[in-house]
PDB file of C-alpha atoms and ligand atoms in Angstrom:
ATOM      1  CA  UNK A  23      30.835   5.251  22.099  1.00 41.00           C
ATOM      2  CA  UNK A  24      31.938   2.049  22.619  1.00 42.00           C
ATOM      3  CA  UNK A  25      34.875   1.110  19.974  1.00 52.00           C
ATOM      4  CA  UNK A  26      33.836  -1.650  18.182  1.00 86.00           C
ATOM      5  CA  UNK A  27      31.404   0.067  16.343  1.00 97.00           C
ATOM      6  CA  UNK A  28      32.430   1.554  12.853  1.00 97.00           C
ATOM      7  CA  UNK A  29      30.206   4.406  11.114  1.00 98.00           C
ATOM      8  CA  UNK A  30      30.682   4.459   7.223  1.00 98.00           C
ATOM      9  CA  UNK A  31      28.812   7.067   5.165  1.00 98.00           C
ATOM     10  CA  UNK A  32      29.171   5.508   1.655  1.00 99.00           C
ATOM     11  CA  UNK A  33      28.342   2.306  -0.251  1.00 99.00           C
ATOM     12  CA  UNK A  34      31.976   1.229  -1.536  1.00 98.00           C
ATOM     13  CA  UNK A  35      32.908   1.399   2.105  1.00 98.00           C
ATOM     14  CA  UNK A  36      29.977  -0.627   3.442  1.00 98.00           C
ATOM     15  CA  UNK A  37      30.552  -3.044   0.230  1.00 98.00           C
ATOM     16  CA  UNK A  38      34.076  -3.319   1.353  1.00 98.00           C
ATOM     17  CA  UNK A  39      33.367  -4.453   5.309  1.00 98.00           C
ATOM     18  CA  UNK A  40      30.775  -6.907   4.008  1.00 98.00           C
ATOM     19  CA  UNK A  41      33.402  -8.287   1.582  1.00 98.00           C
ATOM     20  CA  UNK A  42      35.927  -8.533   4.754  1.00 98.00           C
ATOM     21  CA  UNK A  43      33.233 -10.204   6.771  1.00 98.00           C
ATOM     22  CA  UNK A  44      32.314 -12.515   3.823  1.00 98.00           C
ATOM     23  CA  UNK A  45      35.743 -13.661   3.221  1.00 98.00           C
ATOM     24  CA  UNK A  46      36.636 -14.785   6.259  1.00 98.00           C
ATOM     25  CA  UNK A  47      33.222 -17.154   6.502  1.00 98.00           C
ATOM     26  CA  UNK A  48      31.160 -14.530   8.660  1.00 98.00           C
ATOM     27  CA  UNK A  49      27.487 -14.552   8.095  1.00 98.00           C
ATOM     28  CA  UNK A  50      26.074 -10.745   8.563  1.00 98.00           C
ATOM     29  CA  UNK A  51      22.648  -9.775   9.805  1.00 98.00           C
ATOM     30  CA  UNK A  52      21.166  -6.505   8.829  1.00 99.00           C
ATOM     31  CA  UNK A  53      18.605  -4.196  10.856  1.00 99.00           C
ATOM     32  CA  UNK A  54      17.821  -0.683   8.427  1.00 98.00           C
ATOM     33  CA  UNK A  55      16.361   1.935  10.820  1.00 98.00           C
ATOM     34  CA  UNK A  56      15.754   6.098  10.335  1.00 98.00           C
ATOM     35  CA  UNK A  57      17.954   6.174  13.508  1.00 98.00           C
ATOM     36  CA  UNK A  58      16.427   8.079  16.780  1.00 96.00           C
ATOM     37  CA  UNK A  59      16.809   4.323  18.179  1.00 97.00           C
ATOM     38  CA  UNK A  60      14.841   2.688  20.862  1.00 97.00           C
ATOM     39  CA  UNK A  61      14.417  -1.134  22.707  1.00 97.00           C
ATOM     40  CA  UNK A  62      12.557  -2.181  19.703  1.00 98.00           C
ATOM     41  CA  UNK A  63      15.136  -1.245  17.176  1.00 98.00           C
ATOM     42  CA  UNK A  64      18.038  -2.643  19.687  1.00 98.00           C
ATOM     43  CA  UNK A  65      16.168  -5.980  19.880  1.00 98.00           C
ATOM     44  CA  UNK A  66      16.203  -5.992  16.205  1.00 98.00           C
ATOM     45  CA  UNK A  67      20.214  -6.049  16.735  1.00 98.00           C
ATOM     46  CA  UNK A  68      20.461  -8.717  19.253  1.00 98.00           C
ATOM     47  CA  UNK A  69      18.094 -10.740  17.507  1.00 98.00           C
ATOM     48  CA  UNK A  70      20.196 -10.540  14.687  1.00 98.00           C
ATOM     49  CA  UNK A  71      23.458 -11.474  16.494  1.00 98.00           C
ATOM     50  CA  UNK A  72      21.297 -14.825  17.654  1.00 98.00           C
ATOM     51  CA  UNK A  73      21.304 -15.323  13.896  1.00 98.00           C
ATOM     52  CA  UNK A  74      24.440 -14.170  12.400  1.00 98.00           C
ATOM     53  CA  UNK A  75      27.934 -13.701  13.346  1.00 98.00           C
ATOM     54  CA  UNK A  76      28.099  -9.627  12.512  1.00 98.00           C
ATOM     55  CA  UNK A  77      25.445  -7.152  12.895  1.00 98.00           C
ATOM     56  CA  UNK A  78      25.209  -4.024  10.247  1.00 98.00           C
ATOM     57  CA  UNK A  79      22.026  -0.706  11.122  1.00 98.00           C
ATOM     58  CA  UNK A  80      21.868   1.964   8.758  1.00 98.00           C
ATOM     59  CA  UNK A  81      20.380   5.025  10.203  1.00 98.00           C
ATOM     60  CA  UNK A  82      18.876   7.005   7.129  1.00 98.00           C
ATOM     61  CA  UNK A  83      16.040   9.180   7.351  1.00 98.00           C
ATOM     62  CA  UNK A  84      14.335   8.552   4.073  1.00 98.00           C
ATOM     63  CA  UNK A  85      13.160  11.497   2.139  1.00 98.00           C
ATOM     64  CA  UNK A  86      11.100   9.558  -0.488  1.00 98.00           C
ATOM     65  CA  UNK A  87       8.923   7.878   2.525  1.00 98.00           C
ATOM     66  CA  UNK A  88       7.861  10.935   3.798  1.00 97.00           C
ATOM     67  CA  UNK A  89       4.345  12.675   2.253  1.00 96.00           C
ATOM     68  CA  UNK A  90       4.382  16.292   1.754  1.00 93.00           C
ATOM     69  CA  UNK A  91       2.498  17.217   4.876  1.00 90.00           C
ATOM     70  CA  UNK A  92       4.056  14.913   7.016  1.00 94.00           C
ATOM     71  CA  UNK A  93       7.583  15.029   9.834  1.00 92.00           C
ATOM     72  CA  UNK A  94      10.431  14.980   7.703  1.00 97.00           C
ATOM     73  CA  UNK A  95      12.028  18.164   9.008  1.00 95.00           C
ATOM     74  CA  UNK A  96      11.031  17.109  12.466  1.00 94.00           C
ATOM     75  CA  UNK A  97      11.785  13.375  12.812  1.00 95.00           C
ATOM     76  CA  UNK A  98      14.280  13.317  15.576  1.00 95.00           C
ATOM     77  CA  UNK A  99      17.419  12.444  14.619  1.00 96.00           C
ATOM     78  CA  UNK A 100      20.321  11.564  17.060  1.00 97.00           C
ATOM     79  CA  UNK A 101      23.253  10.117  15.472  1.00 97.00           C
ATOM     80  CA  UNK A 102      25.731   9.958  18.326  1.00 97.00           C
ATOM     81  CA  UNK A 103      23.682   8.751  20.684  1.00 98.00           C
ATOM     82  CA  UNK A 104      22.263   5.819  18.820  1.00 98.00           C
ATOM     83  CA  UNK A 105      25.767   5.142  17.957  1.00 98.00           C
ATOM     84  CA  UNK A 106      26.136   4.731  21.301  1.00 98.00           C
ATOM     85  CA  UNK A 107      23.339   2.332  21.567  1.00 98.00           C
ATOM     86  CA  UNK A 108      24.055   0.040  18.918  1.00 98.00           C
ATOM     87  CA  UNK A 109      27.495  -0.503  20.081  1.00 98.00           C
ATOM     88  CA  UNK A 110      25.858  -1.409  23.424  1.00 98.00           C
ATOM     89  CA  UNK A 111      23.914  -3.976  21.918  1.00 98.00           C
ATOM     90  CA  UNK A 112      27.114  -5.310  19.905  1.00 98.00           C
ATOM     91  CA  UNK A 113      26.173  -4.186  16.791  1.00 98.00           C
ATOM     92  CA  UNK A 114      29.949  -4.237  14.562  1.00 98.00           C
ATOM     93  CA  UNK A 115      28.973  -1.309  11.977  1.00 98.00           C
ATOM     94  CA  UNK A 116      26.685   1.313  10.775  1.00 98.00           C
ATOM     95  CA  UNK A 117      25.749   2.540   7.605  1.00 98.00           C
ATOM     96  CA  UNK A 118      24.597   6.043   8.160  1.00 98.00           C
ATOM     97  CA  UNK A 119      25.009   7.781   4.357  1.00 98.00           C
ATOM     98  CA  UNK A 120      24.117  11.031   3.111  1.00 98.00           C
ATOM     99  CA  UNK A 121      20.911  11.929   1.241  1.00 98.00           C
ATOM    100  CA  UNK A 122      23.068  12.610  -1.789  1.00 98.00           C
ATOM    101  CA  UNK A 123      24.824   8.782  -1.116  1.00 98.00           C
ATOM    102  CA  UNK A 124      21.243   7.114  -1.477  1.00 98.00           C
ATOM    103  CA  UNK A 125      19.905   9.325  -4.076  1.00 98.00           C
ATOM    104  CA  UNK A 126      22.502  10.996  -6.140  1.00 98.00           C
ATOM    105  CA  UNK A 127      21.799  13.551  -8.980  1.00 98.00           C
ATOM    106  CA  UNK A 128      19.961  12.125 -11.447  1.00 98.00           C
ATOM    107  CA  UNK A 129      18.173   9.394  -9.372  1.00 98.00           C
ATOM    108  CA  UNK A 130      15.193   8.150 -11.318  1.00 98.00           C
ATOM    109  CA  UNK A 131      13.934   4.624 -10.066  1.00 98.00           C
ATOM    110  CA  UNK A 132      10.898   3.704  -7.854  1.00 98.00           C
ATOM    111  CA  UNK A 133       9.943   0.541  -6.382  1.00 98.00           C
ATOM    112  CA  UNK A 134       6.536  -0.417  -6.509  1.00 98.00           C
ATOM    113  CA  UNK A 135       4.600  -3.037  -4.674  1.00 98.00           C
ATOM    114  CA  UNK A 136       1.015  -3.828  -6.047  1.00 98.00           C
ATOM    115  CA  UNK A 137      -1.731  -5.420  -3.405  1.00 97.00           C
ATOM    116  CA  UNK A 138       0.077  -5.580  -0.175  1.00 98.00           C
ATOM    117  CA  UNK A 139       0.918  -1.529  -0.394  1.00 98.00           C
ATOM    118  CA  UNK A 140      -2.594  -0.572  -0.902  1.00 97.00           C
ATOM    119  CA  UNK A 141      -5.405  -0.216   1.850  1.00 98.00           C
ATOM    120  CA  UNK A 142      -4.249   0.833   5.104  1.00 98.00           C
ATOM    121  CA  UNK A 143      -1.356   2.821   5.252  1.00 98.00           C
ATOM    122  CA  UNK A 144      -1.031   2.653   1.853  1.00 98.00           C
ATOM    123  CA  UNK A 145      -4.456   4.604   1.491  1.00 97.00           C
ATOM    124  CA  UNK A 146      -3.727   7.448   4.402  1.00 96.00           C
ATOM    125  CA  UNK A 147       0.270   7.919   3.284  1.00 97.00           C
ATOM    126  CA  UNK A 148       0.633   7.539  -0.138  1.00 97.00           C
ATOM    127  CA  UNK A 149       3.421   7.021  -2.112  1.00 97.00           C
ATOM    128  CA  UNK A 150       4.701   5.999   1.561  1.00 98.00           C
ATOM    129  CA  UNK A 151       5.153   2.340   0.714  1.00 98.00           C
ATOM    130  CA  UNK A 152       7.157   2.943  -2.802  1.00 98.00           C
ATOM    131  CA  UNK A 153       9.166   5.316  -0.406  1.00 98.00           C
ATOM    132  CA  UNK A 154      10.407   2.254   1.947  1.00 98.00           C
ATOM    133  CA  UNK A 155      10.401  -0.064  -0.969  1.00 99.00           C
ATOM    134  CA  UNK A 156      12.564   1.637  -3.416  1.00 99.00           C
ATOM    135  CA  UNK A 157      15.246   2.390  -0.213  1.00 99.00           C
ATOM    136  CA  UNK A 158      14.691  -0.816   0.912  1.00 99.00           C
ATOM    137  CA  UNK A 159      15.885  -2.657  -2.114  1.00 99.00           C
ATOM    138  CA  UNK A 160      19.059  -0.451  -2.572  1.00 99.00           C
ATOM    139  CA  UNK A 161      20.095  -1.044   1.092  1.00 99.00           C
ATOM    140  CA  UNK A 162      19.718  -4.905   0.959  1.00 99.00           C
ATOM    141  CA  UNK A 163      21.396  -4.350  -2.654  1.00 98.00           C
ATOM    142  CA  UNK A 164      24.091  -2.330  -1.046  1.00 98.00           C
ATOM    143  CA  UNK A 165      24.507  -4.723   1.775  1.00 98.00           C
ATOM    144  CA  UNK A 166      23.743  -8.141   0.261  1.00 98.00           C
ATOM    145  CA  UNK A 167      23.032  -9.458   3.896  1.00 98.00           C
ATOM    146  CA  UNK A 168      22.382 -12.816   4.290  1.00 98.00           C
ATOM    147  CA  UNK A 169      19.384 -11.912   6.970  1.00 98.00           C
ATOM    148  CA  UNK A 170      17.554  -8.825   7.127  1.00 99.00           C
ATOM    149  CA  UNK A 171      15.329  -7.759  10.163  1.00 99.00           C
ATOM    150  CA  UNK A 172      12.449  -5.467  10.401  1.00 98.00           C
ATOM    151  CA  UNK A 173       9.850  -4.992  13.377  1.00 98.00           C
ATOM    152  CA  UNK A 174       6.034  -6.345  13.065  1.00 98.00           C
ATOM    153  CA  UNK A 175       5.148  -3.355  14.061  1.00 98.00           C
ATOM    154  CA  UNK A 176       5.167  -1.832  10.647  1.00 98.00           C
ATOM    155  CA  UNK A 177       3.211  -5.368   9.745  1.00 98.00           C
ATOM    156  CA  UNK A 178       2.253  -4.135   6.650  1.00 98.00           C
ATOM    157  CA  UNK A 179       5.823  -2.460   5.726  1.00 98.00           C
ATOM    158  CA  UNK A 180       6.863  -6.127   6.366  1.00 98.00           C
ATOM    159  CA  UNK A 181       4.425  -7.503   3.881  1.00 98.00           C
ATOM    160  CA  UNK A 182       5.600  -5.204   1.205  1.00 98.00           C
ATOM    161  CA  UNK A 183       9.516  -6.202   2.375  1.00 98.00           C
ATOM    162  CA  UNK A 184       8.634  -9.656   2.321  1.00 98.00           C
ATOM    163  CA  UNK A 185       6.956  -9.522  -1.232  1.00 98.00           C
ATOM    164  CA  UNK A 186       9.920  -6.966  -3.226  1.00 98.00           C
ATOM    165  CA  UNK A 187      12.654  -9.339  -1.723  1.00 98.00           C
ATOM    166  CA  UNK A 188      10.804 -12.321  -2.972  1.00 98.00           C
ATOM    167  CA  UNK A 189       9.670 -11.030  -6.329  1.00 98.00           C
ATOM    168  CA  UNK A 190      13.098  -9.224  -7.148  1.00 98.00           C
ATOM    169  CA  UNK A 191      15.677 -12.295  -6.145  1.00 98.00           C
ATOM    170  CA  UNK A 192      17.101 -10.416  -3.495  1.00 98.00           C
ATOM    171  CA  UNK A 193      19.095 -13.306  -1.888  1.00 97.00           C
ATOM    172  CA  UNK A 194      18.245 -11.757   1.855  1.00 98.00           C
ATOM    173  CA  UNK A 195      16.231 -13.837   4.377  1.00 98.00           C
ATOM    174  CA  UNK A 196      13.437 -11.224   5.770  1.00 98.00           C
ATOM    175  CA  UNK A 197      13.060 -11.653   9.438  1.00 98.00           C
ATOM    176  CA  UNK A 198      10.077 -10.197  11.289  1.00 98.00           C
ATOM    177  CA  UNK A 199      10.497  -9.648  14.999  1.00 98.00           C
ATOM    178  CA  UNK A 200       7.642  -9.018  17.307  1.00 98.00           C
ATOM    179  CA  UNK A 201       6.977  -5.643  18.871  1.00 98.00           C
ATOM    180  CA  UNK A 202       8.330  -4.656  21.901  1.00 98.00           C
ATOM    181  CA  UNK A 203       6.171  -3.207  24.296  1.00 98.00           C
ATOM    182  CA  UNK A 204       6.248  -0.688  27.088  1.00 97.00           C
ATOM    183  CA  UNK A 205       4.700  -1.955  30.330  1.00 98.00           C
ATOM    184  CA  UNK A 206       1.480  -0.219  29.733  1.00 98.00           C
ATOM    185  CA  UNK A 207       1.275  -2.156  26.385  1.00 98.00           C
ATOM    186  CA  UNK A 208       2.137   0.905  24.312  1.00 98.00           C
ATOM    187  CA  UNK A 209       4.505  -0.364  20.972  1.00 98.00           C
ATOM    188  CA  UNK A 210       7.831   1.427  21.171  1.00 97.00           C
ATOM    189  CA  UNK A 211       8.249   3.630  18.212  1.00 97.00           C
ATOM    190  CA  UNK A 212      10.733   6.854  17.484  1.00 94.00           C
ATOM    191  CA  UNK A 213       6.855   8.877  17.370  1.00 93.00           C
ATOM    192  CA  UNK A 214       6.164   8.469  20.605  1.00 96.00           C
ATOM    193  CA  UNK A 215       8.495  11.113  21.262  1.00 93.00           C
ATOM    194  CA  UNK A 216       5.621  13.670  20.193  1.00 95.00           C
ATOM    195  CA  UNK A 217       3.449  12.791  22.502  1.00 97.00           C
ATOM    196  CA  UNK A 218       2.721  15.060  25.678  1.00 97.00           C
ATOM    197  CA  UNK A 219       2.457  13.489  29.367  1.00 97.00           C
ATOM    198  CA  UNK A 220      -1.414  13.578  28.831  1.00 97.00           C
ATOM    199  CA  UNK A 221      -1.472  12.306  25.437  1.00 98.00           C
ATOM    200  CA  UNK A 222       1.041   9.585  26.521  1.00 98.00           C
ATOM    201  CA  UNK A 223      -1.305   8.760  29.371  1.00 98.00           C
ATOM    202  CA  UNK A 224      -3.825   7.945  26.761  1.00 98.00           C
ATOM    203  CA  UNK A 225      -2.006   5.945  24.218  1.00 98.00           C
ATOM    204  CA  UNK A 226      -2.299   2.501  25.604  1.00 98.00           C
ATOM    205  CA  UNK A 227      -6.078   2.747  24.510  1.00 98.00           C
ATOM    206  CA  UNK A 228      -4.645   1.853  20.731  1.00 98.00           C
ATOM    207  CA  UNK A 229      -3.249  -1.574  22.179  1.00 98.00           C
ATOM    208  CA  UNK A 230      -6.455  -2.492  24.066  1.00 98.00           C
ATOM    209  CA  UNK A 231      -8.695  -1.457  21.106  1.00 98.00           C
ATOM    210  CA  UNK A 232      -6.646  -3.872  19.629  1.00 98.00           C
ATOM    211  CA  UNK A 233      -7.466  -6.434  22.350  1.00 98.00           C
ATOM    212  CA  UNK A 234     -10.708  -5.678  22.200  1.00 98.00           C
ATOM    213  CA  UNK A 235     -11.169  -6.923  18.865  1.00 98.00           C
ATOM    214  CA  UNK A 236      -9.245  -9.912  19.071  1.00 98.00           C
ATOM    215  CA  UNK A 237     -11.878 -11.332  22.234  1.00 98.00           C
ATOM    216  CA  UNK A 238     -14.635 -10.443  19.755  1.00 98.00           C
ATOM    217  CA  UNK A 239     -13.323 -12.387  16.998  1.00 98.00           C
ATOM    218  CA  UNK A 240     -12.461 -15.341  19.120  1.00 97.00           C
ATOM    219  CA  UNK A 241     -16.049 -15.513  20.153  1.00 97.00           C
ATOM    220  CA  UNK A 242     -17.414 -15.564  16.224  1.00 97.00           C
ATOM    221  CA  UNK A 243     -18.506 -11.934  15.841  1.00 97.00           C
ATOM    222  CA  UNK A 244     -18.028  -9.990  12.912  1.00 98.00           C
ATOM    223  CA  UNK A 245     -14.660  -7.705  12.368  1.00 98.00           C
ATOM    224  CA  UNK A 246     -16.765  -4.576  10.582  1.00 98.00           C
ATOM    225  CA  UNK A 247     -18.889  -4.370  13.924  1.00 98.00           C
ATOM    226  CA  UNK A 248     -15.908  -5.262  16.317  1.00 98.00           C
ATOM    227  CA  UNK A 249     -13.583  -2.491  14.172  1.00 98.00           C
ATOM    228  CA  UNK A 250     -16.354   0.149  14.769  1.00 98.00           C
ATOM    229  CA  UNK A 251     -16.851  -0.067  17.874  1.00 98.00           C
ATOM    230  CA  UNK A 252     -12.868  -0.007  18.495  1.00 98.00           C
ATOM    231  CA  UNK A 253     -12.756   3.149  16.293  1.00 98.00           C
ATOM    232  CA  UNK A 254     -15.390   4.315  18.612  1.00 98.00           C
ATOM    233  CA  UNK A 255     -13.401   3.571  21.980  1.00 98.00           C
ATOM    234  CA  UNK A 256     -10.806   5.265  20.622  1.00 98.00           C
ATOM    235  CA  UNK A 257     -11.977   8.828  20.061  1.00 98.00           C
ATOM    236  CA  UNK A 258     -13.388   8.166  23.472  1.00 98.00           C
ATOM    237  CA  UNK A 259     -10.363   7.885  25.160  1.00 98.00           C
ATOM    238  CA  UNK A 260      -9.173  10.894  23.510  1.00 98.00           C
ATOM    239  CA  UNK A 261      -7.609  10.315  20.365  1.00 98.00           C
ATOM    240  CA  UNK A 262      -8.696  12.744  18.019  1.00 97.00           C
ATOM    241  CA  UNK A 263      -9.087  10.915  14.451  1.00 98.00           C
ATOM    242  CA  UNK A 264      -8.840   7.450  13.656  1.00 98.00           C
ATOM    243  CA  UNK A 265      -7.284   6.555  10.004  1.00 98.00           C
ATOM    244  CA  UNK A 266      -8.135   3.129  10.228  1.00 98.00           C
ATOM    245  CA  UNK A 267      -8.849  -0.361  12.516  1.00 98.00           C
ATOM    246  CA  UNK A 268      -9.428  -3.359  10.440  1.00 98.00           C
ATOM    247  CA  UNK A 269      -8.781  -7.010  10.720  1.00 98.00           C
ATOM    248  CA  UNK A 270      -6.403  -8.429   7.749  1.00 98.00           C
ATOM    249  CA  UNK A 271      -5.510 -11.533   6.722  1.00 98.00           C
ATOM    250  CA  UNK A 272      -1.713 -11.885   8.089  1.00 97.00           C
ATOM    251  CA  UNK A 273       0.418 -12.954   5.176  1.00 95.00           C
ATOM    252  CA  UNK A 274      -1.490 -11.277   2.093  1.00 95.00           C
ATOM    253  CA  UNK A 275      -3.834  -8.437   4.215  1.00 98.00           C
ATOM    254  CA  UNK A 276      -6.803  -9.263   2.250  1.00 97.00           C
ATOM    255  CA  UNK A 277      -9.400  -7.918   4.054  1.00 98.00           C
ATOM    256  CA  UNK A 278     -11.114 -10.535   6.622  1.00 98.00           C
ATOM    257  CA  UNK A 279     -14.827 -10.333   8.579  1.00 98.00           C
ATOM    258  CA  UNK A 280     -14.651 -13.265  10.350  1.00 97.00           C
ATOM    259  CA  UNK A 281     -11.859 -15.445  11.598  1.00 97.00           C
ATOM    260  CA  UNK A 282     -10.617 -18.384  10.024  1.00 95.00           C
ATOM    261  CA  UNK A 283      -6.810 -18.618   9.004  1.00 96.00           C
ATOM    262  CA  UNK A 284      -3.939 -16.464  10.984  1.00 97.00           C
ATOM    263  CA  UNK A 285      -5.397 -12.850  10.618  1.00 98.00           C
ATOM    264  CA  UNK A 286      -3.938  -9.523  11.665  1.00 98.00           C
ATOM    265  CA  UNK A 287      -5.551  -6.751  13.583  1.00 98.00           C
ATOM    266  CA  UNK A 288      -4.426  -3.065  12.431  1.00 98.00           C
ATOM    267  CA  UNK A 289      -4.283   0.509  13.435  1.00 98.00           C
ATOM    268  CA  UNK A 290      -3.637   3.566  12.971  1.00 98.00           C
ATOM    269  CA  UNK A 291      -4.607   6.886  14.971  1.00 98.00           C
ATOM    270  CA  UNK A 292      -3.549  10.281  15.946  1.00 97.00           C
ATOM    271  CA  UNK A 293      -3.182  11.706  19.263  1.00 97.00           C
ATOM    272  CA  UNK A 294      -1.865  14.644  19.783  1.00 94.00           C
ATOM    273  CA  UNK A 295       0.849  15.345  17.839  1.00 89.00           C
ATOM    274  CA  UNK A 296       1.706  11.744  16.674  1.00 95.00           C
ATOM    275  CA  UNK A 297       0.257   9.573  14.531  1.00 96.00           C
ATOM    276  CA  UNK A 298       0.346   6.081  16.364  1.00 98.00           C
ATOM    277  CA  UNK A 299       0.686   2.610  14.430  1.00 98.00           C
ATOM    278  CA  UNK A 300      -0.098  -0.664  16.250  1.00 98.00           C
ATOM    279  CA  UNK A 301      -1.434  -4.528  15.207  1.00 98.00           C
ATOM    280  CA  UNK A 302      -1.655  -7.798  16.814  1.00 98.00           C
ATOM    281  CA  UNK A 303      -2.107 -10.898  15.575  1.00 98.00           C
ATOM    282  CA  UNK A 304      -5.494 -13.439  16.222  1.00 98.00           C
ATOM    283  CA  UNK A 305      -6.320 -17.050  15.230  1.00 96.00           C
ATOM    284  CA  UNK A 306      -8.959 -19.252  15.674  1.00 88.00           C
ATOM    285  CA  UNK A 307      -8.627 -20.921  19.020  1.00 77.00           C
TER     286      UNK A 307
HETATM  287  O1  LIG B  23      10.829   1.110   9.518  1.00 52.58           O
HETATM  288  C1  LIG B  23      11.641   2.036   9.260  1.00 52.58           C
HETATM  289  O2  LIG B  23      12.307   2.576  10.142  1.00 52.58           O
HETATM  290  C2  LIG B  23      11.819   2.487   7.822  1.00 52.58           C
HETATM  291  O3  LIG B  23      10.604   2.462   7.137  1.00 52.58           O
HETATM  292  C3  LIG B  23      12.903   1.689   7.061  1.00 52.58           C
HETATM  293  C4  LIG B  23      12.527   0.225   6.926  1.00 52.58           C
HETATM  294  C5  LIG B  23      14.229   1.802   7.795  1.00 52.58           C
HETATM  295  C6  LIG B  23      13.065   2.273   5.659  1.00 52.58           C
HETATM  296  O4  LIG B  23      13.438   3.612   5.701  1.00 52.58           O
END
């Protein structure tokens, strides 16, 4: 590991860099991540070093995020190695705390997010959003960055980011940062991990469903037909169950049939083992 990176486990010590950092005039950028880092996540870091003169990740897989039925136990989790990796991309400390650190005995609060949480994601995980919203707010309250930066990937976790920071006065500037892509178009994401050679060999279908919809919209037809037929394409190419492709309007995902301001295409499908996440974003043009 390369040794300008520090790993603290608890608030007061994380507190107590940022208060270092702050007195001496820095500016600090933060990126919060479940670890098991890739490009994407490391492109969140240099992104933020473009913006701010020190860089802070915490790597905490959060409990509260998870559903029942879903990868908790199995989300991969490699803390030396992305360690390693965020030193590499000059990233000056990480926050990686205990479950007991972020949600001691007696932990009661939730964070809710009305209308940008529901639909979506919101409908096929729930409780998933007030997960990443209630950890969200105690890591930018833990951190007080002056920048925080989370991929568009998650386009609707960004929404709900975007609206708790603004609605609580959390004194953070939310920074969304496009997705990074393999060549085959694939989004990077720690879940791609489950997939097997075949079922990797398939998933760049999600990205030109995606596409897809995007020509159809520029030409004036309608999303429900366009979204169908994507859906459709999809199980074709092997996927096995498709939670969802609709078309969104970008900043408050209110749902949209035919283009007129920014909009957002978004989906969601499982292949194999993995349930894959993707969106892009269309205008009129
Ligand atoms: O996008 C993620 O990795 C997580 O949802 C986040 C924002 C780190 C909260 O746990």
């Amino acid at each position: 590991m390369a040794e300008d990176l520090d790993i603290v486990r608890t608030v007061a010590e994380l507190r107590q860099r940022v208060k270092y950092w702050r007195d001496q005039g820095l500016s600090v950028a933060f990126v919060p991540t479940m670890g098991a880092l890739h490009e994407g996540h490391l492109t969140l870091v240099r992104v933020g070093l473009e913006l701010a003169d020190r860089v802070v990740a915490s790597v905490f897989v959060n409990p509260t995020q998870f559903g029942a039925n879903e990868d908790l136990s199995k989300y991969p989790r490699q803390e030396a190695k992305d360690a390693e990796l965020l030193a590499g991309a000059g990233c000056a400390l990480m926050f990686a705390p205990g479950v007991e650190e972020m949600y001691p005995a007696g932990f009661a609060t939730t964070v809710t997010v009305a209308g940008v949480s529901e639909g979506l994601c919101g409908t096929v995980r729930p409780g998933h959003f007030a997960g990443v919203a209630t950890v969200v707010t105690k890591l930018l309250l833990q951190c007080l960055p002056d920048i925080a930066l989370f991929g568009e990937k998650d386009w609707q976790q960004l929404a709900v980011i975007r609206r708790l920071a603004c609605d609580l006065d959390i004194p953070a500037r939310i920074v969304g940062v496009p997705t990074v892509r393999e060549p085959d178009g694939v989004a990077m994401s720690s879940r791609n991990a489950y997939l097997s050679p075949e079922d990797r060999a398939r998933a760049p279908a999600l990205y030109a469903a995606l596409q897809a919809v995007a020509a159809g919209l520029r030409e004036g037809r309608g999303a429900a037909e366009l979204c169908h037929r994507a859906s459709a394409d999809l199980l074709a190419a092997g996927f096995h169950a498709v939670d969802y492709v609709e078309v969104r309007d970008a900043a408050t995902l209110a749902p949209v049939e035919h283009l007129a301001a920014p909009a957002r295409i978004l989906a969601a499908a499982r292949l194999g083992g993995a349930r894959l996440i993707d969106n892009i974003g269309v205008e009129k043009g």
